[in-house]
Amino acid sequence: MSIDDVSTVELSGLVGHWSTPDAGATVPRLILDRIAAVPDRLAVHNGDTALRYREIGAAAELLAQRLRARGVGPGDLVPLVMNNGPELPVAILAVMILSAVFVPMDAQWPKRRIDTLIAEIGEPVVLCSAGVARPDWVAVDVFALVAESVPLGTPPRPLAGPDDVVYGFYTSGSTGLPKCALNLHRGLYNRFRYMTTHFSDSPDEVILQTSRHVFDASLWQLLWPLTNGARVVIPQRNGIFDFDAIVELIERHQVTITDFVPSVFNILVEMLIAAPANAHRLRSLRTVLIGGEEINPRAVRRFRELVPGVRIVNTYGPTEASIGSVFHEVTDADGDHIPIGHPIDNTAALILDEQARPLPHGAIGELYLGGECVGAGYLHDKERTDEVFVPNPFPQVPGDRLYRTGDLAVLRADGAIDYAGRRDHQVKIGGVRIELMEVEAALRAHPLVHEAKVVVHGDVVKRLAGFVTTLGRLSVEDLREHAQRTLSRDFLPARLLVVDQLPLTQTGKTDRGALLRLLDEHDDEPAEDELDPLAAALRKLWHQLLPGASAGLSDNFFDLGGDSLSAQRLVVAVRTQLDLSISVRDVVDWPTLGGLARRLSSVTPLPEDLRAIRSRIDADVDLPDDVGWRGLPARSGLRDVLLTGATGFVGAQLLHDLITRTDATVHCLVRARDTQAARERLDEAVHTYQLLDGVLPDRVIPIAGDLDMPGFGLSDVDYAVLAARIDTIVHSAALVNLVLSYEKHRATNVLGTVEILRLASTGLLKQLHFVSTLSSVESGDHALNLAGRLAEEPVPESTLPRNGYSQSKWVAELVLARASERGIPTAVYRLGEAMPNSATGVPNRRSLADLIVRACLRVGCTFTSSIIVDYTPVDYIGELLTAAVQRQVTGYYHVFQPDAVRFDDMLGGLGAELGLPQVSYPDFWTKVRDASAADPDDPVLAGVLALLPDAEEAHTAEARLAAMFRDPTRVFSTARTAELMLDAKVNWSELDTEILGRYSAYVTASEAART
């Protein structure tokens, strides 16, 4: 079967637009032309230093003269043993001026690796950064070259032609040794010409180099801008990828185009979700290329929402084929499946079977590349070159050879290409292609190693794990030192285990699944009670980032497999979950668990001994045997919702939003003697809270029942009908009394939740959405996480909140966590202060904040304080929770307005409107006490006195008062909630004087009506 037999539709997805290449055009010629045309334009930024085009050109010319004097000429290979910096484009241009071939290497690679590769190249001249020079190497000091150079007036010289080799990059080798992939000028020029045609030819572009210079993606970032008179920003690297520095560079230099591998891009998106304000700092970006490994559609979608207007392009291409040769611009139509795209101009991407025959739509085959992109093969490796650079049998594809990528792909009906995995033992970690056999060969090179196998472990964060058997006594430390001397950092296994023998399958092959299980068995980390709370919290984060790695106080983050990406993830996690200011530099300088904990620690009290308190509630945490998924499926869609607590402040708002924002029928469990009484209570709630125009629609079904009773007090028939009909439960009901004990809250808040869980697991499996409180995760003396911000995750069992209500919600959350382990899908929403409706001003008459406001009106004064209060209008809560119910989310969410307000501002507005004077808190408390004594039946005054601290204890009153109204933005992480809001397109309006004014107007009117 020839390519002529493939249909036109299929062919459009296999062969890019073809045009006649410019005769003799090459990248160095384009750059030299730009230098001559715009000599005074800025070309390169690095730190505080900038180089103009004429300075780049003059330095490259002078360096080329020195290399020529050392015997470098056309076709010679020149190793570039360098750090990242401005010497890179100068060195590359100098080599290209001589028609020689540059081969980038990392000055930080192990000396043995560098020496081995230089010996393989066999050339006498090595270019290096000034700080890593050896006696026989040529050091490139850009600024010294610029200072020494003079206008040379060099006459035009013959440069290399399109079919000459331009560069070589070392990639991982299946034979156990890295291989040098050589590429041609025509391929590099074609890639750059495509970008100029389809991206930009403007000299105003600013390109940020994000790829390390030992990866071929760095070439377009460093050189393509110089072909158009544009500008390159080269980061100052210190061996780690610092995302804060990258964001700062993008903002400072107004970067317009850059590139990320998906693993790096995903972390950037995580950072933006955790700190959305940073998205504004990326507003200069116009195009972001993503390539190197499989793209994450969810991360791309979040980024496009956070930084709208940025063009996202998925790119694919192996090192052997001129950087990248298949592109796809992401659109909304891609959804959750983003293809690698279509071949670029003058390139073919063919999906062939094992006999190299084209495959039809939908069939998985190996991806071959042809056309201008095909490289020259591997240095000194004809056998491997002939194996993958094969004759081209298709006359419609110019060129003598095709490159077999080893990647599997499938042609979609729309002509785009989908990536479908690898056909060999290569893996990609962090965008770096790794041959497992090369890593295994490096481990076997140790004289005491007999066998070695390497596997990939981890789901979200992938790492290498190496296993060896030995011929003698060999410690893991010695093996790690050997690996560090032999392998580059990207290839180092995160875990190394010395085992007696490698497990085998029945066919005699290595059992890689059994090797992965060994990782879990070799865990000698200290027990939780041997670590202080901060170290324990840090270790938990380490385990999330370094799966399978044990962590003791003396263990080193980087020795356990950490790298710059996981270090940055750790920074994000510590900032968002522990609310501590930390940088990647801190992780590098204090890499051990104990060292970093000491770095971040502060003097804080240890959690109290909870055994005496826990003894009376431990039994409530254990779930009955009849609670849990019993194998029956869940009903799809959102048709019938059971809502509890619909007569309460938050529950009534949820009823309103479920009716107005969904098509579901809402069944409301109401404590009442019969259905009519239940309907009357619901009518009263929607009238009181000014919801649903005061009228219950037909889609509201009252159910008279009691949450405190088994089966809600329903008959067996009614319970069975309810269990069969309901597909979703929103459990908002709770007894809320900050004075009563846990025992008083237990029946409703704990046992009632167990009854809800029993219903969720009866008949069809039901999704449960549970409305909780931030106070269930205490952050004071009893908190496990003494360091600060608390993550959206299950409550730690060592935490015991201070008051009975919060304790009951804490126990209920522990019960829910166990139910989730038994297969019941649950979501927990921890609310802050549910404040008055932003549109109507109607408040929760039982809230502490409203009690204080009304007490101020009754005693005729307000008071000054340092209180910061969460002010989240209840309609904001209803909108978000309804969106969550529609999406059937699971997990934990902290729900509160991101902008807290000063309590003084609330009271000040009332005082200014009514002419109330401001007094000190002790004076206010005294007035309330006296007024309550005069009118002991006033529930507002009595409630305030019961809850507020006694002002006669002046030294503690202010602190206790502030603790009752903590600022949640400083305590709780909202990363998952922010992600949900982005997904649901929920945008809360900022608090303003109008919202506060509506509350003020409502409360003053209602107080006036009372009198």
Short mmCIF file of C-alpha atoms in Angstrom, two decimals, residues 394-830:
data_model
loop_
_atom_site.label_atom_id
_atom_site.label_comp_id
_atom_site.label_asym_id
_atom_site.label_seq_id
_atom_site.Cartn_x
_atom_site.Cartn_y
_atom_site.Cartn_z
CA PHE A 394 6.51 7.54 -0.49
CA PRO A 395 7.04 9.74 -3.56
CA GLN A 396 4.66 12.40 -2.23
CA VAL A 397 7.00 13.08 0.67
CA PRO A 398 10.26 14.77 -0.44
CA GLY A 399 13.48 13.43 0.98
CA ASP A 400 15.31 10.13 0.93
CA ARG A 401 14.62 9.08 4.50
CA LEU A 402 11.96 8.96 7.21
CA TYR A 403 12.58 9.00 10.94
CA ARG A 404 10.90 6.32 13.05
CA THR A 405 9.97 8.10 16.27
CA GLY A 406 9.08 5.01 18.30
CA ASP A 407 5.93 6.87 19.36
CA LEU A 408 2.48 5.46 18.76
CA ALA A 409 -0.19 7.69 17.26
CA VAL A 410 -3.63 7.64 15.70
CA LEU A 411 -5.13 9.77 12.94
CA ARG A 412 -8.42 11.39 13.95
CA ALA A 413 -11.34 11.94 11.61
CA ASP A 414 -10.60 15.68 11.51
CA GLY A 415 -7.08 14.99 10.22
CA ALA A 416 -5.31 15.80 13.50
CA ILE A 417 -2.94 13.34 15.15
CA ASP A 418 -3.33 11.95 18.67
CA TYR A 419 -0.37 10.69 20.70
CA ALA A 420 -0.86 7.11 21.93
CA GLY A 421 2.29 6.22 23.91
CA ARG A 422 5.72 4.60 23.33
CA ARG A 423 6.72 1.33 21.67
CA ASP A 424 9.97 0.84 23.61
CA HIS A 425 11.42 1.40 27.06
CA GLN A 426 11.70 5.15 26.84
CA VAL A 427 9.88 7.28 29.37
CA LYS A 428 9.47 10.99 29.76
CA ILE A 429 9.81 12.62 33.16
CA GLY A 430 9.56 16.38 33.43
CA GLY A 431 9.80 16.61 29.65
CA VAL A 432 13.13 14.75 29.58
CA ARG A 433 13.28 11.59 27.47
CA ILE A 434 14.98 8.80 29.37
CA GLU A 435 16.00 5.33 28.27
CA LEU A 436 15.61 3.09 31.31
CA MET A 437 18.36 0.87 29.90
CA GLU A 438 20.85 3.74 30.06
CA VAL A 439 20.12 4.24 33.76
CA GLU A 440 20.32 0.50 34.36
CA ALA A 441 23.68 0.34 32.55
CA ALA A 442 25.03 3.14 34.73
CA LEU A 443 24.03 1.28 37.89
CA ARG A 444 25.54 -1.99 36.59
CA ALA A 445 28.84 -0.17 36.01
CA HIS A 446 29.47 -0.27 39.75
CA PRO A 447 31.89 -3.18 40.36
CA LEU A 448 29.69 -4.68 43.10
CA VAL A 449 26.40 -4.52 41.19
CA HIS A 450 25.25 -7.76 39.59
CA GLU A 451 21.81 -6.86 38.18
CA ALA A 452 19.95 -3.57 37.92
CA LYS A 453 16.40 -2.68 36.99
CA VAL A 454 14.73 0.74 36.89
CA VAL A 455 11.00 1.44 37.01
CA VAL A 456 8.83 4.53 37.06
CA HIS A 457 6.68 5.10 40.11
CA GLY A 458 4.20 7.77 41.16
CA ASP A 459 0.92 8.87 39.60
CA VAL A 460 0.87 12.68 39.73
CA VAL A 461 4.63 13.16 40.20
CA LYS A 462 6.63 10.50 38.35
CA ARG A 463 10.05 9.38 39.60
CA LEU A 464 12.60 6.68 38.80
CA ALA A 465 13.30 3.88 41.24
CA GLY A 466 16.36 1.65 40.87
CA PHE A 467 16.81 -1.90 42.22
CA VAL A 468 20.11 -3.77 42.26
CA THR A 469 21.44 -7.12 43.36
CA THR A 470 25.08 -7.21 44.41
CA LEU A 471 28.20 -9.34 44.36
CA GLY A 472 29.22 -8.12 47.79
CA ARG A 473 28.28 -5.65 50.51
CA LEU A 474 27.08 -2.40 48.93
CA SER A 475 25.30 0.39 50.76
CA VAL A 476 22.61 2.57 49.20
CA GLU A 477 24.79 5.61 49.97
CA ASP A 478 27.70 4.20 47.96
CA LEU A 479 25.38 3.29 45.10
CA ARG A 480 23.89 6.79 45.09
CA GLU A 481 27.34 8.39 45.01
CA HIS A 482 28.24 6.18 42.06
CA ALA A 483 25.07 7.17 40.22
CA GLN A 484 25.67 10.86 40.87
CA ARG A 485 29.17 10.56 39.38
CA THR A 486 27.85 8.81 36.28
CA LEU A 487 24.39 10.18 35.47
CA SER A 488 23.03 13.67 34.95
CA ARG A 489 20.56 14.91 37.52
CA ASP A 490 17.51 14.21 35.36
CA PHE A 491 18.48 10.53 35.11
CA LEU A 492 19.14 9.90 38.82
CA PRO A 493 16.69 7.46 40.45
CA ALA A 494 14.74 9.02 43.30
CA ARG A 495 14.84 5.70 45.18
CA LEU A 496 17.64 3.12 45.22
CA LEU A 497 17.14 -0.25 46.84
CA VAL A 498 19.61 -3.10 47.27
CA VAL A 499 17.65 -6.39 47.18
CA ASP A 500 18.57 -10.05 47.48
CA GLN A 501 17.04 -10.91 44.11
CA LEU A 502 14.88 -9.34 41.45
CA PRO A 503 11.32 -10.72 41.42
CA LEU A 504 10.34 -12.57 38.24
CA THR A 505 7.09 -13.30 36.45
CA GLN A 506 6.07 -16.82 35.43
CA THR A 507 7.69 -16.21 32.04
CA GLY A 508 11.02 -15.40 33.70
CA LYS A 509 10.91 -11.66 33.06
CA THR A 510 11.44 -9.06 35.74
CA ASP A 511 8.19 -8.46 37.60
CA ARG A 512 8.02 -4.68 37.56
CA GLY A 513 4.77 -4.65 39.55
CA ALA A 514 6.48 -6.57 42.34
CA LEU A 515 9.34 -4.05 42.27
CA LEU A 516 6.85 -1.24 42.82
CA ARG A 517 5.38 -3.09 45.78
CA LEU A 518 8.87 -3.35 47.28
CA LEU A 519 8.96 0.44 47.51
CA ASP A 520 6.09 0.39 49.98
CA GLU A 521 7.71 -2.36 52.05
CA HIS A 522 11.04 -0.54 52.47
CA ASP A 523 9.78 2.35 54.57
CA ASP A 524 11.73 2.99 57.75
CA GLU A 525 10.56 6.52 58.43
CA PRO A 526 10.00 7.67 62.02
CA ALA A 527 6.58 7.36 63.61
CA GLU A 528 4.32 10.38 63.55
CA ASP A 529 4.64 10.94 67.30
CA GLU A 530 8.43 11.20 66.97
CA LEU A 531 8.12 14.42 64.96
CA ASP A 532 7.02 17.85 66.09
CA PRO A 533 3.85 19.11 64.36
CA LEU A 534 5.63 21.30 61.84
CA ALA A 535 8.05 18.54 60.82
CA ALA A 536 5.11 16.13 60.56
CA ALA A 537 3.23 18.59 58.34
CA LEU A 538 6.31 19.05 56.16
CA ARG A 539 6.84 15.32 55.87
CA LYS A 540 3.26 14.91 54.71
CA LEU A 541 3.92 17.40 51.94
CA TRP A 542 7.18 15.58 51.05
CA HIS A 543 5.30 12.32 50.69
CA GLN A 544 2.81 13.94 48.33
CA LEU A 545 5.64 15.22 46.14
CA LEU A 546 8.07 12.30 46.42
CA PRO A 547 5.83 9.22 46.28
CA GLY A 548 7.30 6.18 47.93
CA ALA A 549 10.13 8.06 49.62
CA SER A 550 10.63 7.67 53.36
CA ALA A 551 11.54 10.85 55.21
CA GLY A 552 13.37 11.12 58.50
CA LEU A 553 14.66 14.31 60.04
CA SER A 554 18.10 13.88 58.45
CA ASP A 555 16.88 12.86 55.00
CA ASN A 556 17.69 15.20 52.13
CA PHE A 557 14.86 16.35 49.85
CA PHE A 558 17.01 16.10 46.74
CA ASP A 559 18.58 12.77 47.68
CA LEU A 560 15.07 11.34 47.93
CA GLY A 561 14.38 12.34 44.35
CA GLY A 562 13.42 15.97 44.70
CA ASP A 563 14.34 18.33 41.89
CA SER A 564 13.61 21.91 40.95
CA LEU A 565 10.04 21.10 39.95
CA SER A 566 9.16 19.23 43.11
CA ALA A 567 10.97 21.89 45.15
CA GLN A 568 8.72 24.48 43.56
CA ARG A 569 5.68 22.32 44.29
CA LEU A 570 6.86 22.16 47.90
CA VAL A 571 7.09 25.96 47.98
CA VAL A 572 3.53 26.26 46.69
CA ALA A 573 2.26 23.68 49.18
CA VAL A 574 4.00 25.30 52.16
CA ARG A 575 2.69 28.74 51.20
CA THR A 576 -0.89 27.63 50.61
CA GLN A 577 -1.24 24.93 53.25
CA LEU A 578 1.04 26.18 56.03
CA ASP A 579 0.83 29.92 55.26
CA LEU A 580 4.58 30.31 55.58
CA SER A 581 6.78 32.48 53.43
CA ILE A 582 9.26 30.16 51.75
CA SER A 583 11.33 30.20 48.59
CA VAL A 584 13.02 27.55 46.48
CA ARG A 585 16.28 28.90 47.84
CA ASP A 586 15.17 27.87 51.35
CA VAL A 587 14.63 24.30 50.17
CA VAL A 588 18.09 24.26 48.61
CA ASP A 589 19.81 25.79 51.64
CA TRP A 590 17.94 23.65 54.20
CA PRO A 591 17.29 20.44 52.23
CA THR A 592 16.75 18.05 55.15
CA LEU A 593 13.37 17.60 56.76
CA GLY A 594 14.67 18.64 60.18
CA GLY A 595 16.63 21.56 58.79
CA LEU A 596 13.71 22.99 56.86
CA ALA A 597 11.40 22.52 59.84
CA ARG A 598 13.86 24.42 62.05
CA ARG A 599 14.12 27.11 59.41
CA LEU A 600 10.36 27.63 59.39
CA SER A 601 9.53 26.95 63.02
CA SER A 602 8.38 29.43 65.61
CA VAL A 603 7.80 29.04 69.32
CA THR A 604 4.33 27.53 69.62
CA PRO A 605 2.59 25.36 72.22
CA LEU A 606 2.24 21.66 71.54
CA PRO A 607 -1.18 20.12 71.19
CA GLU A 608 -2.68 19.20 74.50
CA ASP A 609 -3.23 15.60 75.53
CA LEU A 610 -6.61 14.82 74.02
CA ARG A 611 -7.11 11.36 75.46
CA ALA A 612 -9.38 12.40 78.31
CA ILE A 613 -11.66 14.40 76.00
CA ARG A 614 -11.55 11.88 73.16
CA SER A 615 -12.61 8.98 75.36
CA ARG A 616 -16.27 10.04 75.40
CA ILE A 617 -16.61 10.62 71.65
CA ASP A 618 -14.41 7.95 70.06
CA ALA A 619 -17.36 5.58 69.83
CA ASP A 620 -19.29 8.11 67.73
CA VAL A 621 -16.62 8.07 65.04
CA ASP A 622 -17.07 4.38 64.23
CA LEU A 623 -19.56 3.80 61.41
CA PRO A 624 -22.27 1.16 61.66
CA ASP A 625 -21.78 -1.86 59.39
CA ASP A 626 -24.82 -0.98 57.24
CA VAL A 627 -23.27 2.33 56.09
CA GLY A 628 -21.24 2.09 52.89
CA TRP A 629 -21.50 1.36 49.20
CA ARG A 630 -23.07 -2.02 48.57
CA GLY A 631 -22.19 -2.39 44.91
CA LEU A 632 -25.28 -0.77 43.41
CA PRO A 633 -24.66 1.92 40.77
CA ALA A 634 -25.30 5.62 41.20
CA ARG A 635 -28.00 7.34 39.15
CA SER A 636 -26.57 9.78 36.60
CA GLY A 637 -27.73 13.36 36.42
CA LEU A 638 -29.29 15.67 39.00
CA ARG A 639 -33.02 14.98 39.20
CA ASP A 640 -34.10 14.51 42.81
CA VAL A 641 -32.25 16.21 45.65
CA LEU A 642 -32.83 15.71 49.36
CA LEU A 643 -32.09 18.97 51.20
CA THR A 644 -31.90 19.16 54.98
CA GLY A 645 -31.93 22.39 56.94
CA ALA A 646 -34.02 24.24 54.35
CA THR A 647 -35.67 26.38 57.04
CA GLY A 648 -32.33 27.74 58.22
CA PHE A 649 -30.42 30.75 56.91
CA VAL A 650 -27.97 28.85 54.66
CA GLY A 651 -30.41 26.03 53.88
CA ALA A 652 -33.11 28.41 52.66
CA GLN A 653 -30.59 30.05 50.33
CA LEU A 654 -29.58 26.61 49.03
CA LEU A 655 -33.24 25.81 48.41
CA HIS A 656 -33.56 29.04 46.43
CA ASP A 657 -30.46 28.32 44.32
CA LEU A 658 -31.28 24.65 43.69
CA ILE A 659 -34.69 25.71 42.38
CA THR A 660 -33.55 28.72 40.34
CA ARG A 661 -30.25 27.33 39.01
CA THR A 662 -31.18 23.67 38.32
CA ASP A 663 -34.15 21.69 37.03
CA ALA A 664 -34.08 19.28 39.96
CA THR A 665 -36.96 18.45 42.26
CA VAL A 666 -35.97 19.35 45.82
CA HIS A 667 -37.26 17.19 48.67
CA CYS A 668 -36.93 19.07 51.97
CA LEU A 669 -36.67 17.13 55.22
CA VAL A 670 -38.30 19.38 57.81
CA ARG A 671 -38.85 18.74 61.51
CA ALA A 672 -42.64 18.91 61.67
CA ARG A 673 -45.64 16.86 62.78
CA ASP A 674 -47.00 16.39 59.23
CA THR A 675 -46.53 17.45 55.62
CA GLN A 676 -48.73 20.53 55.95
CA ALA A 677 -46.76 21.78 58.95
CA ALA A 678 -43.54 21.13 57.05
CA ARG A 679 -44.79 23.23 54.12
CA GLU A 680 -45.78 26.03 56.47
CA ARG A 681 -42.27 26.12 57.93
CA LEU A 682 -40.78 26.29 54.44
CA ASP A 683 -43.21 29.06 53.47
CA GLU A 684 -42.17 31.01 56.54
CA ALA A 685 -38.45 30.57 55.72
CA VAL A 686 -38.65 31.83 52.14
CA HIS A 687 -40.82 34.74 53.31
CA THR A 688 -38.46 35.67 56.16
CA TYR A 689 -35.36 35.52 54.00
CA GLN A 690 -37.09 37.19 51.02
CA LEU A 691 -36.39 34.25 48.67
CA LEU A 692 -38.34 32.68 45.77
CA ASP A 693 -40.68 35.68 45.85
CA GLY A 694 -42.07 34.17 49.06
CA VAL A 695 -43.76 31.33 47.17
CA LEU A 696 -42.78 27.65 47.10
CA PRO A 697 -42.84 26.22 43.54
CA ASP A 698 -44.23 22.77 42.78
CA ARG A 699 -40.69 21.33 42.53
CA VAL A 700 -40.33 21.68 46.33
CA ILE A 701 -41.57 18.54 48.11
CA PRO A 702 -41.88 18.87 51.93
CA ILE A 703 -41.09 15.76 53.99
CA ALA A 704 -42.08 15.77 57.65
CA GLY A 705 -39.35 13.96 59.56
CA ASP A 706 -36.81 14.20 62.35
CA LEU A 707 -33.08 14.05 61.73
CA ASP A 708 -32.50 12.84 65.30
CA MET A 709 -34.59 9.68 64.84
CA PRO A 710 -33.72 6.39 63.12
CA GLY A 711 -34.95 6.51 59.54
CA PHE A 712 -35.93 10.14 60.20
CA GLY A 713 -39.06 8.82 61.88
CA LEU A 714 -40.53 7.87 58.49
CA SER A 715 -42.58 4.75 57.84
CA ASP A 716 -40.77 1.87 56.17
CA VAL A 717 -42.69 2.49 52.94
CA ASP A 718 -41.97 6.25 52.88
CA TYR A 719 -38.29 5.62 53.64
CA ALA A 720 -38.01 3.04 50.86
CA VAL A 721 -39.68 5.40 48.36
CA LEU A 722 -37.34 8.22 49.36
CA ALA A 723 -34.26 5.98 49.11
CA ALA A 724 -35.29 4.81 45.64
CA ARG A 725 -35.98 8.29 44.29
CA ILE A 726 -33.17 10.49 45.64
CA ASP A 727 -29.91 10.73 43.68
CA THR A 728 -28.21 13.57 45.60
CA ILE A 729 -28.22 14.71 49.23
CA VAL A 730 -27.36 18.22 50.41
CA HIS A 731 -27.04 18.02 54.18
CA SER A 732 -27.22 21.53 55.61
CA ALA A 733 -29.17 20.90 58.81
CA ALA A 734 -27.37 21.37 62.12
CA LEU A 735 -27.92 22.48 65.67
CA VAL A 736 -25.79 25.61 66.12
CA ASN A 737 -25.32 26.89 69.65
CA LEU A 738 -21.88 28.14 70.63
CA VAL A 739 -22.70 27.76 74.33
CA LEU A 740 -24.02 24.19 74.45
CA SER A 741 -21.73 21.17 74.90
CA TYR A 742 -20.86 18.42 72.45
CA GLU A 743 -23.38 16.12 74.09
CA LYS A 744 -26.20 18.58 73.34
CA HIS A 745 -25.16 18.77 69.65
CA ARG A 746 -24.49 15.05 69.29
CA ALA A 747 -27.94 13.75 68.34
CA THR A 748 -28.55 16.18 65.48
CA ASN A 749 -25.08 16.90 64.18
CA VAL A 750 -23.42 13.50 64.57
CA LEU A 751 -26.07 10.79 64.76
CA GLY A 752 -28.19 12.69 62.23
CA THR A 753 -25.25 12.65 59.83
CA VAL A 754 -24.96 8.88 60.30
CA GLU A 755 -28.64 8.57 59.34
CA ILE A 756 -27.99 10.66 56.24
CA LEU A 757 -25.09 8.36 55.34
CA ARG A 758 -27.31 5.32 55.85
CA LEU A 759 -29.80 6.77 53.38
CA ALA A 760 -26.97 7.56 50.94
CA SER A 761 -25.97 3.89 50.93
CA THR A 762 -29.52 2.50 50.67
CA GLY A 763 -30.72 1.57 47.20
CA LEU A 764 -28.85 3.48 44.50
CA LEU A 765 -25.63 5.13 45.68
CA LYS A 766 -26.17 8.83 46.36
CA GLN A 767 -23.77 11.75 46.24
CA LEU A 768 -23.57 13.55 49.61
CA HIS A 769 -22.76 17.25 49.96
CA PHE A 770 -22.15 18.21 53.60
CA VAL A 771 -22.23 21.77 54.89
CA SER A 772 -19.67 22.16 57.66
CA THR A 773 -17.78 25.00 59.31
CA LEU A 774 -14.24 26.33 59.30
CA SER A 775 -14.25 25.94 63.07
CA SER A 776 -14.23 22.15 62.64
CA VAL A 777 -10.56 22.56 61.73
CA GLU A 778 -9.27 24.46 64.70
CA SER A 779 -6.11 26.54 64.16
CA GLY A 780 -5.46 27.50 67.75
CA ASP A 781 -3.85 25.61 70.63
CA HIS A 782 -5.27 22.28 69.57
CA ALA A 783 -4.32 22.47 65.90
CA LEU A 784 -2.09 19.83 64.38
CA ASN A 785 -0.82 22.41 61.92
CA LEU A 786 0.57 25.05 64.21
CA ALA A 787 2.29 26.82 61.35
CA GLY A 788 -0.69 28.57 59.80
CA ARG A 789 -2.90 28.02 56.77
CA LEU A 790 -4.79 24.76 56.75
CA ALA A 791 -5.33 22.70 53.62
CA GLU A 792 -8.64 21.61 52.15
CA GLU A 793 -8.38 18.04 53.35
CA PRO A 794 -9.86 15.76 56.04
CA VAL A 795 -9.72 17.01 59.60
CA PRO A 796 -6.68 15.67 61.49
CA GLU A 797 -7.80 13.30 64.18
CA SER A 798 -5.49 14.91 66.75
CA THR A 799 -7.45 18.18 66.52
CA LEU A 800 -10.20 19.00 68.99
CA PRO A 801 -12.05 22.28 68.49
CA ARG A 802 -12.91 24.45 71.48
CA ASN A 803 -16.73 24.55 71.62
CA GLY A 804 -19.38 21.87 71.51
CA TYR A 805 -20.82 22.85 68.14
CA SER A 806 -17.44 22.78 66.43
CA GLN A 807 -16.59 19.50 68.14
CA SER A 808 -19.79 17.95 66.78
CA LYS A 809 -18.98 19.07 63.23
CA TRP A 810 -15.43 17.76 63.68
CA VAL A 811 -16.77 14.33 64.65
CA ALA A 812 -19.25 14.42 61.78
CA GLU A 813 -16.39 15.10 59.36
CA LEU A 814 -14.44 12.16 60.76
CA VAL A 815 -17.51 9.99 60.21
CA LEU A 816 -17.79 11.28 56.63
CA ALA A 817 -14.13 10.49 55.97
CA ARG A 818 -14.73 6.88 56.97
CA ALA A 819 -17.86 6.75 54.81
CA SER A 820 -15.84 8.05 51.89
CA GLU A 821 -13.37 5.22 52.42
CA ARG A 822 -16.31 2.84 52.15
CA GLY A 823 -17.23 4.21 48.74
CA ILE A 824 -19.80 6.93 49.44
CA PRO A 825 -18.94 9.99 47.31
CA THR A 826 -18.83 12.99 49.63
CA ALA A 827 -18.02 16.68 49.43
CA VAL A 828 -17.48 18.84 52.51
CA TYR A 829 -17.92 22.62 52.42
CA ARG A 830 -16.45 24.46 55.40
#
